[in-house]
PDB file of C-alpha atoms in Angstrom:
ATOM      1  CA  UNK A   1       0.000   0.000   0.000  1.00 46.00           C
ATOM      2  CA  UNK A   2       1.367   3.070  -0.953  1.00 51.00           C
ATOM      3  CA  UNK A   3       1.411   6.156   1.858  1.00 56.00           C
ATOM      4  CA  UNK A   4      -0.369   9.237   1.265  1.00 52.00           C
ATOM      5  CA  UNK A   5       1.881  12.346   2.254  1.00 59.00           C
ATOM      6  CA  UNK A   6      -0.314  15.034   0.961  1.00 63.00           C
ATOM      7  CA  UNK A   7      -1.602  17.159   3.451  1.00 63.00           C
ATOM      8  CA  UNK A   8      -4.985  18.429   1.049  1.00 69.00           C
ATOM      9  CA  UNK A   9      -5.626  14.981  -0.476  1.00 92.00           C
ATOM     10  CA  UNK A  10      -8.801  15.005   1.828  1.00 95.00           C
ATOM     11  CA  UNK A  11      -9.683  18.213   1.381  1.00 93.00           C
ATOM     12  CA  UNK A  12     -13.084  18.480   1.548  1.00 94.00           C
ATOM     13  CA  UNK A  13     -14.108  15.912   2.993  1.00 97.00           C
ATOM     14  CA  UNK A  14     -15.790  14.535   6.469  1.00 97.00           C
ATOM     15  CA  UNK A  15     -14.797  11.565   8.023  1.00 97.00           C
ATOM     16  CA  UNK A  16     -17.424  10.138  11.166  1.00 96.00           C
ATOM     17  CA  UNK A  17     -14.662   8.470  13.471  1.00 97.00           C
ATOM     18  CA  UNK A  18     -16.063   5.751  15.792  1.00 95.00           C
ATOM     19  CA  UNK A  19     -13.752   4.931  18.771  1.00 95.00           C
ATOM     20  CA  UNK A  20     -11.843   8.314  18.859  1.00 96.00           C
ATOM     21  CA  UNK A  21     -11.685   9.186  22.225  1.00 95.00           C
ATOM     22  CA  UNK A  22      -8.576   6.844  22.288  1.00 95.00           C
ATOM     23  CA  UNK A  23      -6.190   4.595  21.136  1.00 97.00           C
ATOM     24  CA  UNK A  24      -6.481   3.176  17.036  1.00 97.00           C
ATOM     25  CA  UNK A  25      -9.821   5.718  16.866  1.00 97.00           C
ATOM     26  CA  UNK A  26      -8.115   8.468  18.414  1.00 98.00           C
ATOM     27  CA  UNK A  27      -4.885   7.633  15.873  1.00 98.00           C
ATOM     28  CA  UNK A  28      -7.085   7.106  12.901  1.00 98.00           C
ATOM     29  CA  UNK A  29      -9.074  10.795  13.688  1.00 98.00           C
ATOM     30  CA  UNK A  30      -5.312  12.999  13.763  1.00 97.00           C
ATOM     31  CA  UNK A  31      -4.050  10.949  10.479  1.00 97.00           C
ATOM     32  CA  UNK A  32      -7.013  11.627   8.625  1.00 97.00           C
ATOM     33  CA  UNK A  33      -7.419  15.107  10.180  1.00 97.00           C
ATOM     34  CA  UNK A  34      -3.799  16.044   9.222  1.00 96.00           C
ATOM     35  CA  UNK A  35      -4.679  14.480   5.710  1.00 96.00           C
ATOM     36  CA  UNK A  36      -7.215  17.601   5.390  1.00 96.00           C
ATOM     37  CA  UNK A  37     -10.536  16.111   5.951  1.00 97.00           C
ATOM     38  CA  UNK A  38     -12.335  17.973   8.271  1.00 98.00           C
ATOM     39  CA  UNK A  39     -13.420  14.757  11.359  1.00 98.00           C
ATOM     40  CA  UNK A  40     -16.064  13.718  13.772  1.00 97.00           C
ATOM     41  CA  UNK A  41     -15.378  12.204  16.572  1.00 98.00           C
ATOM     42  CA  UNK A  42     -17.519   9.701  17.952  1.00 97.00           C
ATOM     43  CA  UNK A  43     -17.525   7.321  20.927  1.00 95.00           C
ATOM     44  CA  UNK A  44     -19.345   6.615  24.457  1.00 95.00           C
ATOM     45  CA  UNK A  45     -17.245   9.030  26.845  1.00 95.00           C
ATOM     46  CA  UNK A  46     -17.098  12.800  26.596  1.00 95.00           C
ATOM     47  CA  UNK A  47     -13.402  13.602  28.284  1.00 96.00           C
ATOM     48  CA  UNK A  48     -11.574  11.433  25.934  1.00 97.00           C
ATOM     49  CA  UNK A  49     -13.159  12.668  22.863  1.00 97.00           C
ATOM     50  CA  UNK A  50     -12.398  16.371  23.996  1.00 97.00           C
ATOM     51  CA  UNK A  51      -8.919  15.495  24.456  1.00 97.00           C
ATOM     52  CA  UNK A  52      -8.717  14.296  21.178  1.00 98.00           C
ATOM     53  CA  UNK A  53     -10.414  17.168  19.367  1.00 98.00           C
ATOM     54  CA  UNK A  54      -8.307  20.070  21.716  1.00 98.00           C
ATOM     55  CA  UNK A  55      -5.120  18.124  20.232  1.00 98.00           C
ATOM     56  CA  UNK A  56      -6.618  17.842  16.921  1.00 98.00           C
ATOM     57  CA  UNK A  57      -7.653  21.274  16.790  1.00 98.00           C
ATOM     58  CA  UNK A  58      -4.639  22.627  18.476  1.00 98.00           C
ATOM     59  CA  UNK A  59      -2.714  20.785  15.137  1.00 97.00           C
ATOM     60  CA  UNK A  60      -4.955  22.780  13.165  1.00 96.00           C
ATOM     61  CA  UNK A  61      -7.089  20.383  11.964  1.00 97.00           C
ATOM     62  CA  UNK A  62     -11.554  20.938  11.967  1.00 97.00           C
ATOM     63  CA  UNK A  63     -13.093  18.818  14.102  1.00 98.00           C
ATOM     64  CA  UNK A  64     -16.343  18.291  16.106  1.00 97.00           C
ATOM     65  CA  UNK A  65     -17.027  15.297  18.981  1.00 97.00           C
ATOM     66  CA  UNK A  66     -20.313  13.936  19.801  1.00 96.00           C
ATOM     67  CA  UNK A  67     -21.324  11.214  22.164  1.00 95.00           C
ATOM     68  CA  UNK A  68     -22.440   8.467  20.423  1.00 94.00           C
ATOM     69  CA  UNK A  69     -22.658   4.656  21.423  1.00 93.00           C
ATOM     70  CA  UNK A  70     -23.199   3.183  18.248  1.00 91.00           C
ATOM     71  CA  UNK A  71     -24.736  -0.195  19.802  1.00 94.00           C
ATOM     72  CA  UNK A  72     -27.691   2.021  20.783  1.00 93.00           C
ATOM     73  CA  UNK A  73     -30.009   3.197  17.955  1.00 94.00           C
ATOM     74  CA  UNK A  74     -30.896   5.924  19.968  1.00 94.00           C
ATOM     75  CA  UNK A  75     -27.723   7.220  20.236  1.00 91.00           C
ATOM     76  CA  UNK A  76     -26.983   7.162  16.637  1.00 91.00           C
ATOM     77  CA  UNK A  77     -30.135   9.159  16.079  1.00 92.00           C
ATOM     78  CA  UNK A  78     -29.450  11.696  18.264  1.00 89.00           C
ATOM     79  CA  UNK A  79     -26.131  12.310  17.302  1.00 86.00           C
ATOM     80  CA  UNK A  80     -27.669  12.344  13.106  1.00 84.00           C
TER      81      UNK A  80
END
């Protein structure tokens, strides 16, 4: 696979992170944030996903978290 090293290659776009309070989501949510996209942030507990999106944001990437369990429909349709 090659890597993509082009900061605007996502330009324009919005990527829905699940997981991205921490670890692999958290990891996934910079890298495609620093790729350009502009990133939501999803996942069950507030103070991680804030702590992600300060240090995205802070790296100057657009971002917005929401608390979302996505095992609960209700959830998902609040956060739509």
């Amino acid at each position: 696979m090659q890597e993509t090293t082009n900061k605007a290659s996502l330009a324009g776009q919005v990527a829905l992170i699940t997981g991205a309070g921490r670890g692999i989501g958290a990891a996934i949510a910079a890298r495609i944030a620093d790729l350009g996209a502009a990133v939501v942030l999803c996942g069950r507990t507030r103070g991680p996903l804030n702590s992600t999106a300060s240090a995205i944001s802070k790296a100057g990437g657009r971002v917005e978290a929401l608390e979302c369990d996505v095992i609960d429909l209700h959830s998902v349709e609040r956060a739509a």
